[in-house]
Coordinates of C-alpha atoms in Angstrom, one line a residue:
Chain A
M1 CA 11.2 -1.2 111.4
S2 CA 11.4 1.8 113.7
T3 CA 9.3 2.0 116.8
L4 CA 9.3 5.8 116.9
T5 CA 5.8 7.4 116.7
F6 CA 5.3 11.0 115.8
P7 CA 2.4 13.3 114.7
P8 CA 1.6 13.0 111.0
S9 CA 2.3 16.7 110.7
L10 CA 5.3 17.7 112.8
P11 CA 5.1 21.0 114.7
P12 CA 7.5 23.7 113.5
P13 CA 10.9 23.4 115.3
A14 CA 10.4 26.9 116.8
E15 CA 7.2 25.7 118.6
D16 CA 8.9 22.6 119.9
S17 CA 11.8 24.7 121.1
E18 CA 9.3 26.9 123.0
R19 CA 7.8 23.9 124.7
L20 CA 11.2 22.6 125.7
H21 CA 12.2 26.1 126.9
I22 CA 9.1 26.1 129.1
A23 CA 9.9 22.6 130.4
I24 CA 13.5 23.5 131.3
Q25 CA 12.8 27.0 132.7
G26 CA 12.0 28.1 136.2
W27 CA 12.0 26.0 139.4
G28 CA 11.1 22.5 138.6
T29 CA 11.8 20.7 135.3
D30 CA 8.8 19.3 133.4
E31 CA 10.2 15.9 132.4
G32 CA 6.9 14.7 131.0
L33 CA 6.8 17.6 128.6
I34 CA 10.4 17.0 127.5
I35 CA 9.5 13.3 126.8
S36 CA 6.3 14.2 125.0
V37 CA 8.3 16.3 122.6
L38 CA 11.6 14.6 122.1
A39 CA 10.5 11.0 122.2
H40 CA 8.2 11.7 119.3
R41 CA 10.3 13.4 116.8
P42 CA 12.5 11.8 114.1
S43 CA 16.2 12.3 113.9
R44 CA 16.3 15.1 111.3
H45 CA 13.6 17.0 113.2
R46 CA 15.5 16.7 116.5
R47 CA 18.5 18.2 114.8
E48 CA 16.4 21.1 113.6
I49 CA 15.0 21.6 117.1
R50 CA 18.5 21.8 118.5
R51 CA 19.5 24.3 115.9
T52 CA 16.4 26.4 116.3
Y53 CA 16.6 26.4 120.1
G54 CA 20.1 27.7 119.9
E55 CA 19.1 30.5 117.5
I56 CA 16.1 31.6 119.7
Y57 CA 17.5 31.3 123.2
G58 CA 21.2 31.6 122.6
D59 CA 21.8 28.3 124.5
D60 CA 22.8 24.9 123.4
L61 CA 19.7 22.8 124.1
L62 CA 21.9 19.8 125.0
K63 CA 23.8 21.8 127.6
S64 CA 20.5 23.1 129.1
L65 CA 19.0 19.6 129.2
D66 CA 22.3 18.3 130.7
K67 CA 22.0 20.8 133.6
E68 CA 18.4 20.0 134.4
L69 CA 18.2 16.2 134.0
T70 CA 19.9 13.5 136.1
R71 CA 21.3 10.0 135.9
H72 CA 20.0 7.4 133.5
F73 CA 17.3 9.7 132.1
E74 CA 19.8 12.4 131.4
R75 CA 22.1 10.0 129.6
A76 CA 19.3 8.6 127.5
V77 CA 18.1 12.0 126.4
M78 CA 21.6 13.1 125.6
L79 CA 22.3 10.0 123.4
W80 CA 19.0 10.3 121.8
M81 CA 19.6 13.9 120.9
L82 CA 22.9 13.3 119.1
E83 CA 23.0 12.4 115.5
P84 CA 23.7 8.7 114.9
A85 CA 27.4 9.2 113.8
E86 CA 28.1 11.7 116.5
R87 CA 26.5 9.4 119.1
D88 CA 28.5 6.4 117.9
A89 CA 31.7 8.5 118.0
M90 CA 30.9 9.4 121.7
L91 CA 30.2 5.8 122.6
A92 CA 33.3 4.5 120.8
N93 CA 35.4 7.1 122.6
E94 CA 34.1 6.1 126.0
A95 CA 34.6 2.4 125.1
A96 CA 38.2 2.9 123.8
M97 CA 39.3 5.1 126.8
K98 CA 38.0 2.8 129.5
W99 CA 38.3 -0.3 127.5
N100 CA 38.0 -3.7 129.1
P101 CA 37.7 -7.2 127.5
S102 CA 34.0 -7.5 128.2
N103 CA 33.1 -4.3 126.5
R104 CA 31.2 -4.9 123.3
V105 CA 30.5 -1.3 122.2
L106 CA 33.4 -1.1 119.7
I107 CA 32.3 -4.4 118.1
E108 CA 28.7 -3.1 117.9
I109 CA 29.7 0.1 116.2
A110 CA 32.2 -1.5 113.8
V111 CA 30.0 -4.4 112.8
A112 CA 26.3 -3.7 113.3
R113 CA 26.4 -0.6 111.2
T114 CA 26.8 -0.1 107.4
A115 CA 30.2 0.7 106.0
D116 CA 29.3 4.3 105.4
E117 CA 27.8 4.7 108.9
L118 CA 31.1 3.5 110.4
F119 CA 33.0 5.8 108.2
A120 CA 30.8 8.8 109.2
T121 CA 31.5 7.9 112.8
R122 CA 35.3 7.9 112.1
R123 CA 34.9 11.4 110.7
W124 CA 32.9 12.7 113.7
Y125 CA 35.4 11.1 116.0
Q126 CA 38.2 13.2 114.5
T127 CA 36.2 16.4 114.6
R128 CA 35.3 15.9 118.2
F129 CA 38.5 14.3 119.7
K130 CA 41.2 15.5 117.3
R131 CA 42.5 12.0 117.0
S132 CA 41.5 9.1 114.8
L133 CA 39.3 6.3 116.2
E134 CA 41.8 3.6 115.2
E135 CA 44.5 5.6 116.9
D136 CA 42.7 5.6 120.3
V137 CA 41.6 2.0 120.0
S138 CA 45.1 0.8 119.2
A139 CA 46.6 2.9 122.0
H140 CA 44.2 1.6 124.6
T141 CA 43.8 -2.1 123.8
H142 CA 46.5 -4.8 123.7
G143 CA 47.3 -8.4 122.8
D144 CA 44.7 -10.4 120.8
F145 CA 42.0 -7.8 121.3
R146 CA 44.1 -5.1 119.7
K147 CA 44.8 -7.5 116.8
L148 CA 41.1 -7.9 116.4
L149 CA 39.6 -4.5 117.2
V150 CA 41.9 -2.2 115.2
P151 CA 41.1 -3.8 111.8
L152 CA 37.5 -4.0 112.9
V153 CA 37.0 -0.3 113.5
S154 CA 39.2 0.6 110.4
S155 CA 37.2 -1.6 108.0
Y156 CA 35.2 -0.4 105.1
R157 CA 33.5 -3.6 104.0
Y158 CA 32.2 -4.2 100.6
E159 CA 28.4 -4.3 100.7
G160 CA 27.4 -5.9 97.4
A161 CA 25.6 -9.2 97.4
E162 CA 28.1 -11.1 95.3
V163 CA 29.3 -14.3 97.0
N164 CA 32.3 -16.5 96.0
M165 CA 31.2 -20.0 97.1
A166 CA 34.6 -21.6 96.6
L167 CA 36.1 -18.9 98.9
A168 CA 33.3 -19.5 101.5
K169 CA 34.2 -23.2 101.5
S170 CA 37.9 -22.6 101.8
E171 CA 37.5 -20.0 104.5
A172 CA 35.0 -22.1 106.5
K173 CA 37.7 -24.8 106.5
I174 CA 40.3 -22.4 107.8
L175 CA 38.0 -21.2 110.6
H176 CA 37.1 -24.7 111.6
Q177 CA 40.7 -25.8 111.7
K178 CA 41.8 -22.8 113.9
I179 CA 38.8 -23.4 116.3
K180 CA 39.8 -27.1 116.5
D181 CA 43.4 -26.1 117.2
N182 CA 42.2 -23.7 119.9
D183 CA 44.0 -20.9 118.0
C184 CA 41.1 -18.5 117.5
S185 CA 43.2 -15.4 117.6
H186 CA 45.2 -16.6 114.6
E187 CA 45.7 -13.9 112.0
E188 CA 43.8 -15.8 109.4
V189 CA 40.7 -15.8 111.6
I190 CA 41.0 -12.1 112.2
R191 CA 41.6 -11.4 108.5
I192 CA 38.5 -13.3 107.5
L193 CA 36.2 -11.8 110.1
T194 CA 37.5 -8.2 109.7
T195 CA 37.8 -7.8 105.9
R196 CA 35.2 -10.0 104.1
S197 CA 31.8 -8.6 103.2
K198 CA 28.8 -9.6 105.3
A199 CA 27.2 -11.5 102.4
Q200 CA 30.5 -13.4 101.9
L201 CA 30.7 -14.2 105.6
S202 CA 27.1 -15.3 105.9
A203 CA 27.9 -17.8 103.1
T204 CA 31.0 -18.9 105.0
F205 CA 29.0 -19.5 108.2
T206 CA 26.4 -21.5 106.3
D207 CA 29.0 -23.6 104.7
Y208 CA 30.6 -24.1 108.1
K209 CA 27.4 -25.5 109.6
N210 CA 26.7 -27.7 106.6
E211 CA 30.3 -29.0 106.4
F212 CA 31.1 -29.4 110.1
G213 CA 27.8 -30.0 111.8
N214 CA 27.6 -27.1 114.3
P215 CA 26.8 -23.4 113.9
I216 CA 30.2 -21.7 114.2
N217 CA 29.2 -19.9 117.4
K218 CA 28.5 -23.2 119.1
D219 CA 32.0 -24.3 118.4
L220 CA 33.3 -21.0 119.6
K221 CA 31.8 -21.7 123.0
S222 CA 34.3 -24.3 124.2
D223 CA 35.2 -22.0 127.2
P224 CA 32.1 -19.8 128.0
K225 CA 34.3 -17.6 130.2
D226 CA 36.9 -16.8 127.6
E227 CA 36.3 -13.1 126.7
F228 CA 38.0 -13.3 123.3
L229 CA 35.8 -16.2 122.2
S230 CA 32.8 -14.2 123.4
A231 CA 34.0 -11.2 121.4
L232 CA 34.3 -13.4 118.2
R233 CA 30.7 -14.7 118.8
A234 CA 29.4 -11.1 119.2
I235 CA 31.1 -10.2 115.8
I236 CA 29.6 -13.2 114.1
R237 CA 26.2 -12.5 115.6
C238 CA 26.4 -8.8 114.5
I239 CA 27.2 -9.9 111.0
A240 CA 24.7 -12.7 110.5
H241 CA 21.8 -11.7 112.8
P242 CA 22.3 -8.2 114.3
E243 CA 18.7 -8.1 115.7
R244 CA 19.5 -11.3 117.7
Y245 CA 22.6 -9.7 119.0
F246 CA 20.7 -6.6 120.2
E247 CA 17.9 -8.7 121.7
K248 CA 20.5 -10.6 123.7
V249 CA 22.2 -7.4 125.0
I250 CA 18.8 -6.1 126.2
R251 CA 18.0 -9.5 127.8
L252 CA 21.3 -9.7 129.6
A253 CA 21.0 -6.1 130.7
M254 CA 17.8 -6.9 132.6
N255 CA 18.2 -10.6 133.6
R256 CA 20.6 -9.8 136.4
V257 CA 20.8 -8.4 139.9
G258 CA 20.6 -4.6 139.2
T259 CA 19.8 -3.5 135.7
D260 CA 22.6 -2.6 133.3
E261 CA 21.2 0.8 132.4
E262 CA 24.2 1.7 130.3
A263 CA 23.6 -1.2 127.9
L264 CA 19.8 -0.8 127.9
T265 CA 20.0 3.0 127.1
R266 CA 22.6 2.4 124.4
I267 CA 20.6 -0.2 122.5
I268 CA 17.3 1.6 122.8
T269 CA 18.6 5.0 121.7
T270 CA 20.7 3.6 118.8
R271 CA 18.1 1.1 117.5
T272 CA 14.7 2.8 118.0
E273 CA 14.8 4.3 114.5
V274 CA 16.4 1.3 112.9
D275 CA 15.2 -2.1 113.8
M276 CA 13.6 -1.9 117.3
R277 CA 10.3 -3.4 116.1
L278 CA 12.2 -6.6 115.1
I279 CA 14.1 -6.6 118.3
K280 CA 10.9 -6.3 120.3
E281 CA 9.4 -9.3 118.4
L282 CA 12.4 -11.4 119.0
Y283 CA 12.5 -10.4 122.7
Y284 CA 8.9 -11.5 123.1
K285 CA 9.5 -14.8 121.4
R286 CA 12.6 -15.5 123.4
N287 CA 11.4 -14.4 126.9
N288 CA 7.6 -14.8 126.8
V289 CA 7.3 -11.3 128.2
P290 CA 6.8 -8.2 126.1
L291 CA 9.8 -5.9 126.2
D292 CA 7.7 -2.9 127.5
R293 CA 6.6 -5.1 130.5
A294 CA 10.2 -6.0 131.3
I295 CA 11.3 -2.4 131.1
Q296 CA 8.4 -1.3 133.3
K297 CA 9.6 -3.8 135.9
D298 CA 13.3 -3.0 135.7
T299 CA 13.3 0.8 135.4
R300 CA 11.8 3.8 137.1
R301 CA 10.2 7.2 136.7
D302 CA 11.2 9.5 133.8
Y303 CA 13.8 7.1 132.6
K304 CA 11.2 4.4 132.3
D305 CA 8.7 6.7 130.6
F306 CA 11.2 7.8 128.1
L307 CA 12.3 4.3 127.1
L308 CA 8.7 3.2 126.9
A309 CA 7.9 6.1 124.6
L310 CA 10.8 5.2 122.3
I311 CA 10.0 1.6 122.0
G312 CA 6.3 2.3 121.3
H313 CA 4.7 1.2 124.6
G314 CA 1.5 -0.8 124.1
D315 CA 1.9 -1.6 120.5
A316 CA 4.1 -4.7 121.1
Chain B
M1 CA 53.1 23.3 92.5
S2 CA 51.7 21.6 89.4
T3 CA 53.8 21.5 86.2
L4 CA 50.7 21.2 84.0
T5 CA 50.4 24.0 81.4
F6 CA 47.2 24.7 79.6
P7 CA 45.7 27.5 77.5
P8 CA 44.2 30.4 79.6
S9 CA 40.9 29.8 78.0
L10 CA 40.3 26.1 77.6
P11 CA 38.6 24.9 74.3
P12 CA 35.1 23.5 74.8
P13 CA 35.2 19.7 75.5
A14 CA 33.4 19.0 72.2
E15 CA 36.2 20.7 70.2
D16 CA 38.8 18.7 72.1
S17 CA 36.8 15.5 71.5
E18 CA 36.7 16.3 67.8
R19 CA 40.5 16.8 67.7
L20 CA 41.0 13.5 69.5
H21 CA 38.6 11.7 67.1
I22 CA 40.6 13.0 64.2
A23 CA 43.8 11.8 65.8
I24 CA 42.4 8.3 66.5
Q25 CA 40.5 7.8 63.2
G26 CA 41.7 6.4 60.0
W27 CA 45.0 4.7 59.1
G28 CA 47.7 6.1 61.3
T29 CA 47.2 7.6 64.7
D30 CA 48.3 11.2 65.3
E31 CA 50.1 10.8 68.6
G32 CA 51.4 14.4 68.5
L33 CA 47.8 15.7 68.3
I34 CA 46.7 13.5 71.2
I35 CA 49.6 14.8 73.3
S36 CA 49.0 18.4 72.4
V37 CA 45.4 18.1 73.7
L38 CA 45.5 15.7 76.7
A39 CA 48.9 16.8 78.1
H40 CA 47.6 20.3 78.4
R41 CA 44.2 19.9 80.1
P42 CA 43.5 19.9 83.9
S43 CA 41.9 16.9 85.5
R44 CA 38.3 18.2 85.6
H45 CA 38.5 19.1 81.9
R46 CA 39.9 15.7 80.9
R47 CA 36.9 14.1 82.7
E48 CA 34.6 16.4 80.7
I49 CA 36.3 15.5 77.4
R50 CA 35.9 11.8 78.2
R51 CA 32.2 12.3 78.9
T52 CA 31.6 14.5 75.8
Y53 CA 33.5 12.1 73.6
G54 CA 31.3 9.3 74.7
E55 CA 28.1 11.3 74.0
I56 CA 29.3 12.5 70.5
Y57 CA 30.9 9.3 69.2
G58 CA 29.2 6.6 71.2
D59 CA 32.6 5.2 72.2
D60 CA 34.5 5.2 75.4
L61 CA 37.5 7.5 74.7
L62 CA 39.7 5.4 76.9
K63 CA 38.9 2.2 75.0
S64 CA 39.5 3.9 71.7
L65 CA 42.9 5.3 72.9
D66 CA 43.7 1.9 74.3
K67 CA 43.2 0.3 70.9
E68 CA 45.4 2.8 69.1
L69 CA 48.3 3.4 71.4
T70 CA 51.0 1.0 72.5
R71 CA 53.3 0.1 75.4
H72 CA 54.6 2.8 77.8
F73 CA 52.9 5.6 75.9
E74 CA 49.5 3.8 76.1
R75 CA 49.9 3.1 79.9
A76 CA 50.9 6.7 80.6
V77 CA 47.9 8.1 78.7
M78 CA 45.5 5.6 80.4
L79 CA 46.7 6.5 83.9
W80 CA 46.7 10.2 83.1
M81 CA 43.1 10.0 81.8
L82 CA 41.7 8.3 85.0
E83 CA 40.5 10.4 87.9
P84 CA 43.0 10.4 90.8
A85 CA 41.0 8.1 93.1
E86 CA 40.2 5.7 90.2
R87 CA 43.8 5.7 89.1
D88 CA 45.0 4.9 92.6
A89 CA 42.4 2.2 92.9
M90 CA 43.7 0.6 89.7
L91 CA 47.4 0.9 90.8
A92 CA 46.5 -0.5 94.2
N93 CA 44.8 -3.4 92.7
E94 CA 47.7 -4.3 90.4
A95 CA 50.0 -3.9 93.4
A96 CA 47.9 -6.1 95.7
M97 CA 47.3 -8.8 93.1
K98 CA 50.9 -9.3 92.1
W99 CA 52.4 -8.1 95.3
N100 CA 56.0 -8.6 96.1
P101 CA 58.1 -7.2 99.1
S102 CA 59.9 -4.6 96.9
N103 CA 56.6 -3.1 95.6
R104 CA 56.1 0.4 97.1
V105 CA 52.8 1.3 95.4
L106 CA 50.5 0.4 98.3
I107 CA 52.7 2.5 100.7
E108 CA 52.6 5.4 98.3
I109 CA 48.8 5.4 97.9
A110 CA 48.2 4.8 101.6
V111 CA 50.7 7.4 102.9
A112 CA 51.5 10.0 100.3
R113 CA 47.9 11.0 99.9
T114 CA 45.5 12.9 102.2
A115 CA 43.1 10.8 104.4
D116 CA 40.1 11.8 102.2
E117 CA 42.0 10.9 99.0
L118 CA 42.8 7.4 100.4
F119 CA 39.2 7.0 101.4
A120 CA 38.0 8.0 97.9
T121 CA 40.3 5.4 96.5
R122 CA 38.8 2.7 98.8
R123 CA 35.4 3.6 97.5
W124 CA 36.5 3.4 93.9
Y125 CA 38.2 0.2 94.6
Q126 CA 34.9 -1.4 95.7
T127 CA 32.9 0.0 92.7
R128 CA 35.5 -1.4 90.3
F129 CA 36.5 -4.7 91.9
K130 CA 33.5 -5.7 94.1
R131 CA 35.8 -6.2 97.0
S132 CA 37.4 -4.0 99.6
L133 CA 41.0 -2.8 99.2
E134 CA 42.0 -4.1 102.6
E135 CA 40.4 -7.5 101.8
D136 CA 42.6 -7.9 98.7
V137 CA 45.7 -6.6 100.5
S138 CA 45.3 -8.9 103.4
A139 CA 44.5 -11.9 101.2
H140 CA 47.6 -11.4 99.0
T141 CA 50.3 -10.4 101.5
H142 CA 51.7 -12.3 104.5
G143 CA 53.8 -12.2 107.5
D144 CA 55.3 -8.8 108.7
F145 CA 54.2 -7.1 105.5
R146 CA 50.6 -8.0 106.0
K147 CA 50.8 -6.8 109.6
L148 CA 52.1 -3.5 108.2
L149 CA 50.1 -3.0 105.0
V150 CA 46.6 -3.8 106.1
P151 CA 46.4 -1.1 108.8
L152 CA 48.2 1.3 106.4
V153 CA 45.7 1.0 103.6
S154 CA 42.8 1.0 106.1
S155 CA 43.9 4.2 107.9
Y156 CA 42.0 7.4 108.1
R157 CA 44.6 9.6 109.7
Y158 CA 43.7 12.7 111.6
E159 CA 45.0 15.7 109.7
G160 CA 45.0 18.5 112.3
A161 CA 48.2 20.3 113.3
E162 CA 47.9 19.5 117.0
V163 CA 51.0 17.8 118.4
N164 CA 51.4 16.1 121.8
M165 CA 55.1 16.6 122.6
A166 CA 55.1 14.2 125.5
L167 CA 53.7 11.5 123.3
A168 CA 56.2 12.3 120.6
K169 CA 59.0 11.8 123.1
S170 CA 57.6 8.5 124.5
E171 CA 57.0 7.1 121.1
A172 CA 60.4 8.2 119.7
K173 CA 61.8 6.2 122.6
I174 CA 59.7 3.1 121.7
L175 CA 60.8 3.3 118.1
H176 CA 64.5 3.7 119.1
Q177 CA 64.3 0.7 121.5
K178 CA 62.7 -1.6 118.9
I179 CA 65.2 -0.6 116.2
K180 CA 68.0 -1.2 118.7
D181 CA 66.5 -4.6 119.5
N182 CA 66.3 -5.4 115.8
D183 CA 62.6 -5.9 116.3
C184 CA 61.2 -3.5 113.7
S185 CA 58.1 -5.4 112.9
H186 CA 57.0 -5.2 116.5
E187 CA 53.3 -4.3 116.8
E188 CA 54.1 -1.0 118.6
V189 CA 56.2 0.2 115.7
I190 CA 53.4 -0.7 113.3
R191 CA 50.8 0.9 115.6
I192 CA 52.7 4.2 115.8
L193 CA 53.5 4.4 112.0
T194 CA 50.0 3.4 110.9
T195 CA 47.7 5.3 113.2
R196 CA 49.3 8.6 114.3
S197 CA 48.7 11.8 112.4
K198 CA 51.5 13.0 110.1
A199 CA 52.0 16.1 112.3
Q200 CA 52.4 14.0 115.3
L201 CA 54.8 11.6 113.6
S202 CA 56.9 14.4 112.2
A203 CA 57.3 15.6 115.8
T204 CA 58.2 12.1 116.8
F205 CA 60.9 11.8 114.1
T206 CA 62.4 15.2 115.1
D207 CA 62.5 14.1 118.7
Y208 CA 64.1 10.9 117.7
K209 CA 66.9 12.7 115.9
N210 CA 67.4 15.2 118.8
E211 CA 67.4 12.5 121.5
F212 CA 69.3 9.7 119.8
G213 CA 71.6 11.4 117.3
N214 CA 70.6 10.0 114.0
P215 CA 67.7 10.5 111.7
I216 CA 65.4 7.5 112.2
N217 CA 65.8 6.4 108.6
K218 CA 69.6 6.2 109.1
D219 CA 69.1 3.8 112.0
L220 CA 66.7 1.8 109.9
K221 CA 69.4 1.1 107.4
S222 CA 71.3 -1.5 109.4
D223 CA 70.7 -4.0 106.6
P224 CA 70.2 -2.2 103.3
K225 CA 68.9 -5.4 101.6
D226 CA 66.1 -6.0 104.1
E227 CA 62.9 -5.2 102.3
F228 CA 60.9 -4.7 105.4
L229 CA 63.2 -2.0 106.7
S230 CA 63.2 -0.4 103.3
A231 CA 59.4 -0.3 103.4
L232 CA 59.5 1.4 106.8
R233 CA 61.9 3.9 105.5
A234 CA 59.6 4.6 102.5
I235 CA 56.6 5.1 104.9
I236 CA 58.7 7.5 107.0
R237 CA 59.8 9.4 103.9
C238 CA 56.3 9.6 102.6
I239 CA 55.1 11.0 105.9
A240 CA 57.9 13.5 106.5
H241 CA 59.0 14.5 103.0
P242 CA 56.8 13.1 100.3
E243 CA 58.5 15.1 97.6
R244 CA 61.9 13.5 98.5
Y245 CA 60.3 10.1 98.3
F246 CA 59.0 10.8 94.8
E247 CA 62.3 12.3 93.7
K248 CA 64.1 9.1 94.8
V249 CA 61.7 6.8 93.0
I250 CA 62.2 8.8 89.8
R251 CA 66.0 8.8 90.3
L252 CA 66.1 5.0 90.9
A253 CA 63.8 4.4 87.9
M254 CA 66.4 6.0 85.6
N255 CA 69.8 5.3 87.4
R256 CA 69.9 1.7 86.4
V257 CA 70.4 -0.6 83.4
G258 CA 67.1 -0.3 81.5
T259 CA 64.6 2.3 82.7
D260 CA 61.8 1.3 85.1
E261 CA 59.1 2.9 83.0
E262 CA 56.3 1.6 85.3
A263 CA 57.6 3.7 88.2
L264 CA 58.5 6.7 86.0
T265 CA 55.0 6.7 84.5
R266 CA 53.3 6.3 87.8
I267 CA 55.1 9.1 89.6
I268 CA 54.7 11.5 86.7
T269 CA 51.0 10.9 86.0
T270 CA 50.1 11.0 89.7
R271 CA 52.2 14.0 90.7
T272 CA 52.1 16.3 87.7
E273 CA 49.1 18.2 89.1
V274 CA 50.2 18.0 92.7
D275 CA 53.8 18.7 93.5
M276 CA 55.9 17.9 90.3
R277 CA 57.4 21.4 90.4
L278 CA 59.0 20.7 93.8
I279 CA 60.0 17.2 92.7
K280 CA 61.8 18.7 89.7
E281 CA 63.7 21.2 91.8
L282 CA 64.8 18.5 94.2
Y283 CA 65.8 16.3 91.3
Y284 CA 68.0 19.0 89.9
K285 CA 69.6 19.7 93.3
R286 CA 70.3 16.0 93.9
N287 CA 71.5 15.0 90.4
N288 CA 72.9 18.1 88.9
V289 CA 70.8 17.3 85.8
P290 CA 67.4 18.8 85.0
L291 CA 64.7 16.1 85.1
D292 CA 63.6 16.8 81.5
R293 CA 67.2 16.2 80.3
A294 CA 67.3 12.9 82.1
I295 CA 63.9 11.8 80.7
Q296 CA 65.0 12.8 77.2
K297 CA 68.0 10.5 77.6
D298 CA 66.1 7.6 79.0
T299 CA 62.9 7.4 77.1
R300 CA 61.8 7.6 73.4
R301 CA 59.3 8.9 70.9
D302 CA 55.7 9.5 71.9
Y303 CA 56.3 8.3 75.5
K304 CA 59.1 10.8 75.9
D305 CA 57.2 13.7 74.3
F306 CA 54.2 13.0 76.6
L307 CA 56.2 12.9 79.8
L308 CA 58.1 16.0 78.8
A309 CA 54.8 17.8 78.1
L310 CA 53.5 16.9 81.5
I311 CA 56.5 18.0 83.5
G312 CA 56.7 21.3 81.7
H313 CA 59.7 20.7 79.4
G314 CA 62.0 23.8 79.2
D315 CA 60.7 25.6 82.3
A316 CA 62.8 23.6 84.8

């Protein structure tokens, strides 16, 4: 469900490197040429280009691009060029170091990835930052958020499809009781959400709705301004319907005064090769505007062209 | 620093399988033959024997041994025949399912292994039990122990040698304050012990002693009967001096009325190929009796012969 388009037979990495070298070299930078190459190459090929470029020109392609590009376009190209686990490690580090309660990046990386992807990110994190991810998260968060986020980023969830229905029933009941008691940071709530498999939790959420009438996320909205409740809702959405979570982040990034380019860039660079097609469909259903039209309205110049190329402009 | 001895040129696995088949077959079981083969083969070769035996005789070697052997000898052979991560997954599961505050197995597996070893165990755990390790630990422990054990078994510690001395100083101070306040299950104590790298923690413990006079484990002994304090001391010992931790477990397993065979078997089967030579040296220094002499006195028959073969009887 990727939106990435690329030529049926990919040019050799050396040829792509040469094109990029031409685009970067000399007085002006040819952003259009950079986009026409990098926005149409799959992840493994981009890695090969980076390696080959280094061999031919003796420069790190990312550093060269970093020097030539600016602002939102620069950040989008940088994130796009990193391997998924490396990119998540960078994003997680930024999020941990300047953490605030409304930041959802750690939740996204801990929950809307597979167990092995999260683990690969933890490895990259150590290689890059010489500390563990959970170490930084626990040193820079506090209170209820720390109690929630540390087990979340340390989790290695079971991914089998087995479901224990009796357990789903009993844990739905625990969740309902704690929500009713206004005690949503209770350690049982955190234990259930951070350790159970996604299949098990989906069964628990279904039982919750059948047994108690409302979807759990509706009951978790008693105070829409409470950031902890909002974090719990994000976790539940990332478990049960990750594509709806991503659609919502994109929607909120544009439905405001001044676009939230950081969120927009993050979702598009991390989801293009995963489920962007589904996110686009949901976006259209929810907003009655195709995503590419919304992006065209909210962004400008090279940044706009790059995002549109990634989400497959025109084929919405 | 392994105590395992084996022939300079190992017999082909098919030959070993045949020997074992003869030892298992027929009326009596030839325990001596089983010991002479299995107690003198390195881990990778044991795995090959298990695979080859299955191919030749159509039976799982472990199941066949399980049927023929009994009690402590049986358990020792079973644990010895499992791969390290599989063995740790089995031990961790037993410990989680019948958990009690004096059980140190989860601490041992979470702390006295490398980060990658612990992660391999978490993988095996899922393959075998269809749940995650942290899921079972958090469902079967409670209170302060849960707060401590869940992050401990979920950790993936950084293993570089870098140390931040200012951080060591400030965290030694936090630990000292919490111990003084009799507040050792405070979340800061748990954060420090479960997330920092072993190199960083060793620096913290050294600074603690320099700054406040006592080794931290001495200050953590205010109430020798308090199981939580005892668990913290075990963690600290496993971080700073794992071989001293193991020596102590063996010592306590024998210095009592009735040997604790479960602990003795566990330490010998898990450490023989790692650091048993060092543990034996420490044991001798601490007790003025060679470990093999102590084992000879405390155990019997095949079980005794097997343990002595593993720890390198006679070469203490």
